[in-house]
Amino acid sequence: MDIFQIKYFLELKEHEHMSITAELLNISQPTLSRSISSLEAELGVQLFDRFGKRIKLNHNGEEFARYAEKAVHFLNQGITSIKKLRYEVTGKITILAYAYAPVLGNCISSYAQMNPHVQFIVSQFALGGKLKQSETPDFILCSSGGPLAFDQEQFWVEEPLQQTDYVLAASNRLLPLDPERTSISPSELREMPFITMMNRSIFFQDFTFQICQNAGFFPQCVLETDNYSVQMEFVRQGLGVAIFPSNYIQYLKTPFSDISVYKLDNCSYCHTLSLLRRKKTQMSESAQDFWDYVLSSYDRPEDQRP
């Protein structure tokens, strides 16, 4: 038994879905399945009950989870305590988030624990707003590429952190739950009402329209918003379905048990989460240190750009 098996187990406990959990962990589904099977073999019991392609923690799993969560918590405390001995960074770090800010939450949280004298300011920016010169942040978290509308004094460097697929979220009242079903074709959504994100920023693009148009129809949009949490709340109420990046679901779906998530068949679009920084001569020591920490956390190569 190793720490990865325990962490994989705890992630699967949260999502109760092999393929979605594997994608969030950035591993293959067979790798996740083998890891859980090996853990169950070592313990001599099954931890999950299988219902077709869906799984649910059983009594054995619930008992093991209580201790697994404590073990990971104490290990993380130990790691944080040791790292605090070598990190003595101070200052303020500002992040403007056009993507869903909580996806960077674990990274910010772990860095803040190691550097208690660093202050974070994270702003979830309205998608239709314009960035003012006087409000230039240290970083911009975004989910789309394209040309950046800044002058030469505001030179930005983009680093893709994570790429994930898109998934469909739907209330079980609007799209009745089928325990055997884990995916859906966009062409089946032709008559469905959609809740979409406003598409008015150089840093953001909602791919709902492209996905639907590739399936041969234009989506019937019943509501637009600039807030992912609001979008998911209206999905829960059954006002419409919505297409989300799969890595956002773990934050947005909780605690909604009446929402099902489906992979999109034959969908070629991927969601890229990127972090932008200013040129290094304009970065503070704390901003530079956090940038290096983020790249390390996402297994990105060392940044040699100016």
PDB file of C-alpha atoms in Angstrom:
ATOM      1  CA  MET A   1       0.000   0.000   0.000  1.00  0.00           C
ATOM      2  CA  ASP A   2       1.320   3.462  -0.884  1.00  0.00           C
ATOM      3  CA  ILE A   3       0.130   7.034  -0.527  1.00  0.00           C
ATOM      4  CA  PHE A   4      -1.006   7.217  -4.150  1.00  0.00           C
ATOM      5  CA  GLN A   5      -3.385   4.290  -3.641  1.00  0.00           C
ATOM      6  CA  ILE A   6      -4.874   6.040  -0.622  1.00  0.00           C
ATOM      7  CA  LYS A   7      -5.228   9.355  -2.454  1.00  0.00           C
ATOM      8  CA  TYR A   8      -6.770   7.613  -5.471  1.00  0.00           C
ATOM      9  CA  PHE A   9      -9.207   5.838  -3.143  1.00  0.00           C
ATOM     10  CA  LEU A  10     -10.258   9.111  -1.495  1.00  0.00           C
ATOM     11  CA  GLU A  11     -10.774  10.827  -4.858  1.00  0.00           C
ATOM     12  CA  LEU A  12     -12.881   7.919  -6.100  1.00  0.00           C
ATOM     13  CA  LYS A  13     -14.896   8.087  -2.878  1.00  0.00           C
ATOM     14  CA  GLU A  14     -15.742  11.709  -3.675  1.00  0.00           C
ATOM     15  CA  HIS A  15     -16.747  11.270  -7.324  1.00  0.00           C
ATOM     16  CA  GLU A  16     -18.081   7.677  -7.417  1.00  0.00           C
ATOM     17  CA  HIS A  17     -17.127   7.452 -11.087  1.00  0.00           C
ATOM     18  CA  MET A  18     -14.028   5.716 -12.479  1.00  0.00           C
ATOM     19  CA  SER A  19     -13.512   7.650 -15.716  1.00  0.00           C
ATOM     20  CA  ILE A  20     -14.187  11.112 -14.252  1.00  0.00           C
ATOM     21  CA  THR A  21     -11.947  10.417 -11.245  1.00  0.00           C
ATOM     22  CA  ALA A  22      -9.142   9.150 -13.483  1.00  0.00           C
ATOM     23  CA  GLU A  23      -9.386  12.269 -15.625  1.00  0.00           C
ATOM     24  CA  LEU A  24      -9.259  14.556 -12.583  1.00  0.00           C
ATOM     25  CA  LEU A  25      -6.204  12.664 -11.315  1.00  0.00           C
ATOM     26  CA  ASN A  26      -4.619  12.875 -14.775  1.00  0.00           C
ATOM     27  CA  ILE A  27      -4.136   9.091 -14.955  1.00  0.00           C
ATOM     28  CA  SER A  28      -5.688   6.427 -17.175  1.00  0.00           C
ATOM     29  CA  GLN A  29      -8.817   4.605 -16.081  1.00  0.00           C
ATOM     30  CA  PRO A  30      -7.054   1.170 -16.142  1.00  0.00           C
ATOM     31  CA  THR A  31      -4.334   2.599 -13.861  1.00  0.00           C
ATOM     32  CA  LEU A  32      -6.952   3.785 -11.372  1.00  0.00           C
ATOM     33  CA  SER A  33      -8.838   0.494 -11.568  1.00  0.00           C
ATOM     34  CA  ARG A  34      -5.669  -1.537 -10.937  1.00  0.00           C
ATOM     35  CA  SER A  35      -4.723   0.684  -8.006  1.00  0.00           C
ATOM     36  CA  ILE A  36      -8.115   0.230  -6.315  1.00  0.00           C
ATOM     37  CA  SER A  37      -8.157  -3.523  -7.021  1.00  0.00           C
ATOM     38  CA  SER A  38      -4.659  -3.859  -5.533  1.00  0.00           C
ATOM     39  CA  LEU A  39      -5.731  -1.910  -2.438  1.00  0.00           C
ATOM     40  CA  GLU A  40      -8.814  -4.091  -2.001  1.00  0.00           C
ATOM     41  CA  ALA A  41      -6.712  -7.237  -2.430  1.00  0.00           C
ATOM     42  CA  GLU A  42      -4.263  -6.105   0.234  1.00  0.00           C
ATOM     43  CA  LEU A  43      -7.078  -5.280   2.656  1.00  0.00           C
ATOM     44  CA  GLY A  44      -8.957  -8.478   1.828  1.00  0.00           C
ATOM     45  CA  VAL A  45     -12.302  -6.703   1.341  1.00  0.00           C
ATOM     46  CA  GLN A  46     -14.171  -4.769  -1.314  1.00  0.00           C
ATOM     47  CA  LEU A  47     -14.334  -1.044  -0.632  1.00  0.00           C
ATOM     48  CA  PHE A  48     -16.913  -0.172  -3.287  1.00  0.00           C
ATOM     49  CA  ASP A  49     -20.132  -1.700  -4.549  1.00  0.00           C
ATOM     50  CA  ARG A  50     -20.424  -1.655  -8.326  1.00  0.00           C
ATOM     51  CA  PHE A  51     -23.659  -0.646 -10.072  1.00  0.00           C
ATOM     52  CA  GLY A  52     -22.935  -1.035 -13.757  1.00  0.00           C
ATOM     53  CA  LYS A  53     -20.416   1.659 -14.619  1.00  0.00           C
ATOM     54  CA  ARG A  54     -21.055   3.563 -11.393  1.00  0.00           C
ATOM     55  CA  ILE A  55     -19.655   2.729  -7.969  1.00  0.00           C
ATOM     56  CA  LYS A  56     -20.504   3.631  -4.378  1.00  0.00           C
ATOM     57  CA  LEU A  57     -18.552   3.309  -1.134  1.00  0.00           C
ATOM     58  CA  ASN A  58     -19.769   0.369   0.955  1.00  0.00           C
ATOM     59  CA  HIS A  59     -19.515  -0.214   4.722  1.00  0.00           C
ATOM     60  CA  ASN A  60     -15.913  -1.454   4.453  1.00  0.00           C
ATOM     61  CA  GLY A  61     -14.982   1.583   2.385  1.00  0.00           C
ATOM     62  CA  GLU A  62     -16.588   4.001   4.837  1.00  0.00           C
ATOM     63  CA  GLU A  63     -14.620   2.482   7.714  1.00  0.00           C
ATOM     64  CA  PHE A  64     -11.316   2.601   5.821  1.00  0.00           C
ATOM     65  CA  ALA A  65     -12.000   6.145   4.592  1.00  0.00           C
ATOM     66  CA  ARG A  66     -12.133   7.485   8.169  1.00  0.00           C
ATOM     67  CA  TYR A  67      -8.530   6.401   8.754  1.00  0.00           C
ATOM     68  CA  ALA A  68      -7.307   7.174   5.227  1.00  0.00           C
ATOM     69  CA  GLU A  69      -8.471  10.790   5.510  1.00  0.00           C
ATOM     70  CA  LYS A  70      -6.680  11.166   8.852  1.00  0.00           C
ATOM     71  CA  ALA A  71      -3.492   9.641   7.429  1.00  0.00           C
ATOM     72  CA  VAL A  72      -3.402  12.003   4.440  1.00  0.00           C
ATOM     73  CA  HIS A  73      -4.199  14.967   6.693  1.00  0.00           C
ATOM     74  CA  PHE A  74      -1.322  14.210   9.079  1.00  0.00           C
ATOM     75  CA  LEU A  75       1.068  13.562   6.196  1.00  0.00           C
ATOM     76  CA  ASN A  76       0.177  16.911   4.616  1.00  0.00           C
ATOM     77  CA  GLN A  77       0.710  18.618   7.967  1.00  0.00           C
ATOM     78  CA  GLY A  78       4.163  17.074   8.169  1.00  0.00           C
ATOM     79  CA  ILE A  79       5.067  18.159   4.641  1.00  0.00           C
ATOM     80  CA  THR A  80       3.854  21.684   5.317  1.00  0.00           C
ATOM     81  CA  SER A  81       5.757  21.877   8.603  1.00  0.00           C
ATOM     82  CA  ILE A  82       9.037  20.842   6.979  1.00  0.00           C
ATOM     83  CA  LYS A  83       8.630  23.145   3.977  1.00  0.00           C
ATOM     84  CA  LYS A  84       7.928  26.098   6.256  1.00  0.00           C
ATOM     85  CA  LEU A  85      11.494  25.767   7.512  1.00  0.00           C
ATOM     86  CA  ARG A  86      12.910  26.707   4.107  1.00  0.00           C
ATOM     87  CA  TYR A  87      10.308  29.207   2.864  1.00  0.00           C
ATOM     88  CA  GLU A  88      10.462  32.718   4.281  1.00  0.00           C
ATOM     89  CA  VAL A  89       8.723  34.699   1.553  1.00  0.00           C
ATOM     90  CA  THR A  90       6.709  37.816   2.358  1.00  0.00           C
ATOM     91  CA  GLY A  91       4.602  40.172   0.276  1.00  0.00           C
ATOM     92  CA  LYS A  92       1.295  40.341  -1.582  1.00  0.00           C
ATOM     93  CA  ILE A  93       0.180  38.309  -4.595  1.00  0.00           C
ATOM     94  CA  THR A  94      -2.798  39.358  -6.709  1.00  0.00           C
ATOM     95  CA  ILE A  95      -4.591  36.962  -9.075  1.00  0.00           C
ATOM     96  CA  LEU A  96      -7.325  37.967 -11.496  1.00  0.00           C
ATOM     97  CA  ALA A  97      -9.406  34.891 -12.341  1.00  0.00           C
ATOM     98  CA  TYR A  98     -11.370  34.675 -15.582  1.00  0.00           C
ATOM     99  CA  ALA A  99     -11.416  30.895 -15.181  1.00  0.00           C
ATOM    100  CA  TYR A 100     -13.067  29.348 -12.108  1.00  0.00           C
ATOM    101  CA  ALA A 101     -10.800  30.506  -9.262  1.00  0.00           C
ATOM    102  CA  PRO A 102     -11.228  27.461  -6.920  1.00  0.00           C
ATOM    103  CA  VAL A 103      -9.426  25.192  -9.421  1.00  0.00           C
ATOM    104  CA  LEU A 104      -6.234  26.919  -8.259  1.00  0.00           C
ATOM    105  CA  GLY A 105      -7.375  26.747  -4.643  1.00  0.00           C
ATOM    106  CA  ASN A 106      -5.314  23.772  -3.497  1.00  0.00           C
ATOM    107  CA  CYS A 107      -2.160  25.308  -4.930  1.00  0.00           C
ATOM    108  CA  ILE A 108      -2.809  28.671  -3.268  1.00  0.00           C
ATOM    109  CA  SER A 109      -3.743  27.024   0.023  1.00  0.00           C
ATOM    110  CA  SER A 110      -0.633  24.845   0.225  1.00  0.00           C
ATOM    111  CA  TYR A 111       1.633  27.749  -0.729  1.00  0.00           C
ATOM    112  CA  ALA A 112      -0.026  30.030   1.831  1.00  0.00           C
ATOM    113  CA  GLN A 113       0.501  27.450   4.572  1.00  0.00           C
ATOM    114  CA  MET A 114       4.210  27.342   3.782  1.00  0.00           C
ATOM    115  CA  ASN A 115       4.405  31.128   3.527  1.00  0.00           C
ATOM    116  CA  PRO A 116       2.111  32.558   6.214  1.00  0.00           C
ATOM    117  CA  HIS A 117       3.419  36.094   5.662  1.00  0.00           C
ATOM    118  CA  VAL A 118       2.260  36.220   2.033  1.00  0.00           C
ATOM    119  CA  GLN A 119      -1.143  37.833   1.439  1.00  0.00           C
ATOM    120  CA  PHE A 120      -3.269  36.629  -1.492  1.00  0.00           C
ATOM    121  CA  ILE A 121      -5.880  38.743  -3.255  1.00  0.00           C
ATOM    122  CA  VAL A 122      -7.958  36.639  -5.646  1.00  0.00           C
ATOM    123  CA  SER A 123     -10.632  38.359  -7.711  1.00  0.00           C
ATOM    124  CA  GLN A 124     -13.208  36.445  -9.759  1.00  0.00           C
ATOM    125  CA  PHE A 125     -13.558  38.961 -12.571  1.00  0.00           C
ATOM    126  CA  ALA A 126     -16.780  39.581 -14.474  1.00  0.00           C
ATOM    127  CA  LEU A 127     -16.319  38.213 -17.978  1.00  0.00           C
ATOM    128  CA  GLY A 128     -17.490  41.395 -19.658  1.00  0.00           C
ATOM    129  CA  GLY A 129     -15.186  43.732 -17.743  1.00  0.00           C
ATOM    130  CA  LYS A 130     -12.067  45.524 -18.917  1.00  0.00           C
ATOM    131  CA  LEU A 131      -8.724  45.420 -17.141  1.00  0.00           C
ATOM    132  CA  LYS A 132      -7.535  48.841 -16.013  1.00  0.00           C
ATOM    133  CA  GLN A 133      -3.863  49.833 -16.064  1.00  0.00           C
ATOM    134  CA  SER A 134      -4.018  50.739 -12.355  1.00  0.00           C
ATOM    135  CA  GLU A 135      -5.414  47.291 -11.487  1.00  0.00           C
ATOM    136  CA  THR A 136      -2.744  45.193 -13.179  1.00  0.00           C
ATOM    137  CA  PRO A 137      -2.448  41.952 -11.163  1.00  0.00           C
ATOM    138  CA  ASP A 138       0.565  39.687 -10.691  1.00  0.00           C
ATOM    139  CA  PHE A 139      -1.229  36.832 -12.461  1.00  0.00           C
ATOM    140  CA  ILE A 140      -4.249  36.161 -14.647  1.00  0.00           C
ATOM    141  CA  LEU A 141      -5.964  32.782 -14.517  1.00  0.00           C
ATOM    142  CA  CYS A 142      -7.745  32.150 -17.803  1.00  0.00           C
ATOM    143  CA  SER A 143      -9.276  29.437 -19.925  1.00  0.00           C
ATOM    144  CA  SER A 144      -8.758  30.601 -23.473  1.00  0.00           C
ATOM    145  CA  GLY A 145      -5.956  31.720 -25.747  1.00  0.00           C
ATOM    146  CA  GLY A 146      -5.883  34.309 -28.486  1.00  0.00           C
ATOM    147  CA  PRO A 147      -4.245  37.722 -28.781  1.00  0.00           C
ATOM    148  CA  LEU A 148      -3.952  39.728 -25.575  1.00  0.00           C
ATOM    149  CA  ALA A 149      -5.095  43.362 -25.707  1.00  0.00           C
ATOM    150  CA  PHE A 150      -2.257  44.937 -23.715  1.00  0.00           C
ATOM    151  CA  ASP A 151       0.376  47.470 -24.619  1.00  0.00           C
ATOM    152  CA  GLN A 152       4.104  46.670 -24.634  1.00  0.00           C
ATOM    153  CA  GLU A 153       4.510  47.828 -21.035  1.00  0.00           C
ATOM    154  CA  GLN A 154       2.217  44.999 -19.956  1.00  0.00           C
ATOM    155  CA  PHE A 155       4.021  41.991 -21.333  1.00  0.00           C
ATOM    156  CA  TRP A 156       2.385  38.696 -20.387  1.00  0.00           C
ATOM    157  CA  VAL A 157       3.739  35.153 -20.509  1.00  0.00           C
ATOM    158  CA  GLU A 158       1.217  32.311 -20.726  1.00  0.00           C
ATOM    159  CA  GLU A 159       1.770  28.865 -19.196  1.00  0.00           C
ATOM    160  CA  PRO A 160      -0.835  26.124 -19.835  1.00  0.00           C
ATOM    161  CA  LEU A 161      -1.314  24.244 -16.557  1.00  0.00           C
ATOM    162  CA  GLN A 162      -3.942  21.634 -17.302  1.00  0.00           C
ATOM    163  CA  GLN A 163      -6.022  20.349 -20.184  1.00  0.00           C
ATOM    164  CA  THR A 164      -9.292  18.495 -19.609  1.00  0.00           C
ATOM    165  CA  ASP A 165     -12.361  17.375 -21.537  1.00  0.00           C
ATOM    166  CA  TYR A 166     -15.788  18.961 -21.375  1.00  0.00           C
ATOM    167  CA  VAL A 167     -18.694  17.185 -19.678  1.00  0.00           C
ATOM    168  CA  LEU A 168     -22.450  17.704 -19.492  1.00  0.00           C
ATOM    169  CA  ALA A 169     -24.172  18.416 -16.153  1.00  0.00           C
ATOM    170  CA  ALA A 170     -27.924  17.868 -15.934  1.00  0.00           C
ATOM    171  CA  SER A 171     -30.543  17.666 -13.223  1.00  0.00           C
ATOM    172  CA  ASN A 172     -31.982  14.179 -12.832  1.00  0.00           C
ATOM    173  CA  ARG A 173     -35.409  15.810 -13.184  1.00  0.00           C
ATOM    174  CA  LEU A 174     -34.596  17.195 -16.629  1.00  0.00           C
ATOM    175  CA  LEU A 175     -32.547  14.217 -17.829  1.00  0.00           C
ATOM    176  CA  PRO A 176     -33.719  11.118 -15.906  1.00  0.00           C
ATOM    177  CA  LEU A 177     -30.897   9.171 -14.288  1.00  0.00           C
ATOM    178  CA  ASP A 178     -29.790   5.938 -15.947  1.00  0.00           C
ATOM    179  CA  PRO A 179     -27.260   4.121 -13.685  1.00  0.00           C
ATOM    180  CA  GLU A 180     -25.850   2.315 -16.721  1.00  0.00           C
ATOM    181  CA  ARG A 181     -25.141   5.490 -18.651  1.00  0.00           C
ATOM    182  CA  THR A 182     -21.924   7.495 -18.292  1.00  0.00           C
ATOM    183  CA  SER A 183     -21.768   9.375 -21.607  1.00  0.00           C
ATOM    184  CA  ILE A 184     -24.039  11.191 -24.031  1.00  0.00           C
ATOM    185  CA  SER A 185     -23.801  12.382 -27.610  1.00  0.00           C
ATOM    186  CA  PRO A 186     -24.186  16.147 -28.134  1.00  0.00           C
ATOM    187  CA  SER A 187     -26.675  15.400 -30.933  1.00  0.00           C
ATOM    188  CA  GLU A 188     -29.087  14.024 -28.291  1.00  0.00           C
ATOM    189  CA  LEU A 189     -29.254  17.473 -26.690  1.00  0.00           C
ATOM    190  CA  ARG A 190     -30.927  19.161 -29.654  1.00  0.00           C
ATOM    191  CA  GLU A 191     -34.220  19.810 -27.797  1.00  0.00           C
ATOM    192  CA  MET A 192     -32.634  20.581 -24.429  1.00  0.00           C
ATOM    193  CA  PRO A 193     -32.557  24.099 -22.916  1.00  0.00           C
ATOM    194  CA  PHE A 194     -29.014  25.306 -22.158  1.00  0.00           C
ATOM    195  CA  ILE A 195     -27.514  27.532 -19.480  1.00  0.00           C
ATOM    196  CA  THR A 196     -24.369  29.152 -20.836  1.00  0.00           C
ATOM    197  CA  MET A 197     -21.569  31.455 -19.776  1.00  0.00           C
ATOM    198  CA  MET A 198     -21.273  34.934 -21.236  1.00  0.00           C
ATOM    199  CA  ASN A 199     -18.752  34.879 -24.078  1.00  0.00           C
ATOM    200  CA  ARG A 200     -17.353  38.423 -23.972  1.00  0.00           C
ATOM    201  CA  SER A 201     -13.715  38.285 -22.910  1.00  0.00           C
ATOM    202  CA  ILE A 202     -10.358  37.701 -24.582  1.00  0.00           C
ATOM    203  CA  PHE A 203      -9.507  35.454 -21.606  1.00  0.00           C
ATOM    204  CA  PHE A 204     -12.560  33.218 -21.789  1.00  0.00           C
ATOM    205  CA  GLN A 205     -14.565  31.253 -24.319  1.00  0.00           C
ATOM    206  CA  ASP A 206     -17.626  29.093 -23.726  1.00  0.00           C
ATOM    207  CA  PHE A 207     -17.385  26.154 -26.134  1.00  0.00           C
ATOM    208  CA  THR A 208     -21.050  25.161 -25.729  1.00  0.00           C
ATOM    209  CA  PHE A 209     -21.973  26.776 -29.034  1.00  0.00           C
ATOM    210  CA  GLN A 210     -19.125  25.172 -30.990  1.00  0.00           C
ATOM    211  CA  ILE A 211     -19.859  21.724 -29.530  1.00  0.00           C
ATOM    212  CA  CYS A 212     -23.558  21.978 -30.380  1.00  0.00           C
ATOM    213  CA  GLN A 213     -22.968  23.409 -33.856  1.00  0.00           C
ATOM    214  CA  ASN A 214     -20.592  20.545 -34.626  1.00  0.00           C
ATOM    215  CA  ALA A 215     -23.461  18.232 -33.679  1.00  0.00           C
ATOM    216  CA  GLY A 216     -25.694  19.977 -36.222  1.00  0.00           C
ATOM    217  CA  PHE A 217     -27.800  22.393 -34.178  1.00  0.00           C
ATOM    218  CA  PHE A 218     -27.724  25.760 -32.434  1.00  0.00           C
ATOM    219  CA  PRO A 219     -28.335  25.492 -28.664  1.00  0.00           C
ATOM    220  CA  GLN A 220     -31.498  26.920 -27.152  1.00  0.00           C
ATOM    221  CA  CYS A 221     -30.060  29.247 -24.508  1.00  0.00           C
ATOM    222  CA  VAL A 222     -32.528  30.046 -21.710  1.00  0.00           C
ATOM    223  CA  LEU A 223     -30.071  31.845 -19.412  1.00  0.00           C
ATOM    224  CA  GLU A 224     -26.610  33.421 -19.557  1.00  0.00           C
ATOM    225  CA  THR A 225     -24.410  34.160 -16.550  1.00  0.00           C
ATOM    226  CA  ASP A 226     -20.813  35.148 -15.783  1.00  0.00           C
ATOM    227  CA  ASN A 227     -20.605  32.896 -12.717  1.00  0.00           C
ATOM    228  CA  TYR A 228     -20.019  29.135 -12.806  1.00  0.00           C
ATOM    229  CA  SER A 229     -21.630  28.585  -9.395  1.00  0.00           C
ATOM    230  CA  VAL A 230     -24.783  30.380 -10.541  1.00  0.00           C
ATOM    231  CA  GLN A 231     -24.763  28.283 -13.710  1.00  0.00           C
ATOM    232  CA  MET A 232     -24.610  25.052 -11.710  1.00  0.00           C
ATOM    233  CA  GLU A 233     -27.341  26.196  -9.306  1.00  0.00           C
ATOM    234  CA  PHE A 234     -29.760  26.728 -12.203  1.00  0.00           C
ATOM    235  CA  VAL A 235     -28.764  23.317 -13.579  1.00  0.00           C
ATOM    236  CA  ARG A 236     -29.703  21.848 -10.195  1.00  0.00           C
ATOM    237  CA  GLN A 237     -33.070  23.571 -10.373  1.00  0.00           C
ATOM    238  CA  GLY A 238     -33.737  21.931 -13.732  1.00  0.00           C
ATOM    239  CA  LEU A 239     -33.827  25.148 -15.756  1.00  0.00           C
ATOM    240  CA  GLY A 240     -31.421  23.698 -18.311  1.00  0.00           C
ATOM    241  CA  VAL A 241     -28.323  21.602 -18.927  1.00  0.00           C
ATOM    242  CA  ALA A 242     -24.792  23.013 -19.074  1.00  0.00           C
ATOM    243  CA  ILE A 243     -21.390  22.064 -20.426  1.00  0.00           C
ATOM    244  CA  PHE A 244     -18.483  22.416 -17.995  1.00  0.00           C
ATOM    245  CA  PRO A 245     -14.765  21.626 -18.003  1.00  0.00           C
ATOM    246  CA  SER A 246     -14.503  18.290 -16.177  1.00  0.00           C
ATOM    247  CA  ASN A 247     -11.972  19.611 -13.650  1.00  0.00           C
ATOM    248  CA  TYR A 248     -14.517  22.191 -12.423  1.00  0.00           C
ATOM    249  CA  ILE A 249     -17.136  19.585 -11.519  1.00  0.00           C
ATOM    250  CA  GLN A 250     -15.576  18.497  -8.226  1.00  0.00           C
ATOM    251  CA  TYR A 251     -15.995  22.063  -6.930  1.00  0.00           C
ATOM    252  CA  LEU A 252     -19.308  22.970  -8.555  1.00  0.00           C
ATOM    253  CA  LYS A 253     -21.297  19.759  -8.063  1.00  0.00           C
ATOM    254  CA  THR A 254     -20.901  19.542  -4.287  1.00  0.00           C
ATOM    255  CA  PRO A 255     -23.259  19.090  -2.479  1.00  0.00           C
ATOM    256  CA  PHE A 256     -25.712  18.525  -5.317  1.00  0.00           C
ATOM    257  CA  SER A 257     -26.649  14.832  -5.284  1.00  0.00           C
ATOM    258  CA  ASP A 258     -29.451  15.358  -7.813  1.00  0.00           C
ATOM    259  CA  ILE A 259     -27.095  16.253 -10.670  1.00  0.00           C
ATOM    260  CA  SER A 260     -25.576  13.711 -13.050  1.00  0.00           C
ATOM    261  CA  VAL A 261     -22.436  14.270 -15.084  1.00  0.00           C
ATOM    262  CA  TYR A 262     -21.892  12.715 -18.520  1.00  0.00           C
ATOM    263  CA  LYS A 263     -18.859  12.524 -20.778  1.00  0.00           C
ATOM    264  CA  LEU A 264     -19.483  13.959 -24.248  1.00  0.00           C
ATOM    265  CA  ASP A 265     -19.080  11.436 -27.049  1.00  0.00           C
ATOM    266  CA  ASN A 266     -17.147  12.493 -30.159  1.00  0.00           C
ATOM    267  CA  CYS A 267     -16.252  15.871 -28.693  1.00  0.00           C
ATOM    268  CA  SER A 268     -12.894  17.137 -29.952  1.00  0.00           C
ATOM    269  CA  TYR A 269     -12.786  20.293 -27.841  1.00  0.00           C
ATOM    270  CA  CYS A 270     -10.557  20.451 -24.762  1.00  0.00           C
ATOM    271  CA  HIS A 271     -10.477  23.006 -21.958  1.00  0.00           C
ATOM    272  CA  THR A 272      -7.053  24.519 -21.291  1.00  0.00           C
ATOM    273  CA  LEU A 273      -6.430  26.190 -17.948  1.00  0.00           C
ATOM    274  CA  SER A 274      -3.592  28.723 -18.161  1.00  0.00           C
ATOM    275  CA  LEU A 275      -1.823  31.111 -15.816  1.00  0.00           C
ATOM    276  CA  LEU A 276      -0.379  34.352 -17.172  1.00  0.00           C
ATOM    277  CA  ARG A 277       2.413  36.315 -15.522  1.00  0.00           C
ATOM    278  CA  ARG A 278       4.034  39.660 -16.176  1.00  0.00           C
ATOM    279  CA  LYS A 279       7.604  39.812 -17.475  1.00  0.00           C
ATOM    280  CA  LYS A 280      10.113  38.911 -14.773  1.00  0.00           C
ATOM    281  CA  THR A 281      11.505  42.415 -14.394  1.00  0.00           C
ATOM    282  CA  GLN A 282       8.020  43.487 -13.241  1.00  0.00           C
ATOM    283  CA  MET A 283       7.495  40.590 -10.831  1.00  0.00           C
ATOM    284  CA  SER A 284       7.979  40.842  -7.074  1.00  0.00           C
ATOM    285  CA  GLU A 285      10.006  38.239  -5.197  1.00  0.00           C
ATOM    286  CA  SER A 286       6.846  36.681  -3.800  1.00  0.00           C
ATOM    287  CA  ALA A 287       5.191  36.568  -7.241  1.00  0.00           C
ATOM    288  CA  GLN A 288       8.268  34.914  -8.776  1.00  0.00           C
ATOM    289  CA  ASP A 289       8.387  32.358  -5.964  1.00  0.00           C
ATOM    290  CA  PHE A 290       4.683  31.544  -6.322  1.00  0.00           C
ATOM    291  CA  TRP A 291       5.060  31.201 -10.113  1.00  0.00           C
ATOM    292  CA  ASP A 292       7.837  28.639  -9.630  1.00  0.00           C
ATOM    293  CA  TYR A 293       5.722  26.827  -7.047  1.00  0.00           C
ATOM    294  CA  VAL A 294       2.700  26.616  -9.368  1.00  0.00           C
ATOM    295  CA  LEU A 295       4.802  25.248 -12.236  1.00  0.00           C
ATOM    296  CA  SER A 296       6.271  22.619  -9.920  1.00  0.00           C
ATOM    297  CA  SER A 297       2.808  21.683  -8.595  1.00  0.00           C
ATOM    298  CA  TYR A 298       1.511  21.135 -12.133  1.00  0.00           C
ATOM    299  CA  ASP A 299       4.686  19.319 -13.256  1.00  0.00           C
ATOM    300  CA  ARG A 300       5.572  22.068 -15.712  1.00  0.00           C
ATOM    301  CA  PRO A 301       9.217  22.611 -16.807  1.00  0.00           C
ATOM    302  CA  GLU A 302      11.336  25.363 -15.301  1.00  0.00           C
ATOM    303  CA  ASP A 303      10.526  28.716 -16.889  1.00  0.00           C
ATOM    304  CA  GLN A 304      13.551  30.303 -18.626  1.00  0.00           C
ATOM    305  CA  ARG A 305      11.569  33.025 -20.424  1.00  0.00           C
ATOM    306  CA  PRO A 306      12.235  36.711 -19.581  1.00  0.00           C
TER     307      PRO A 306
END
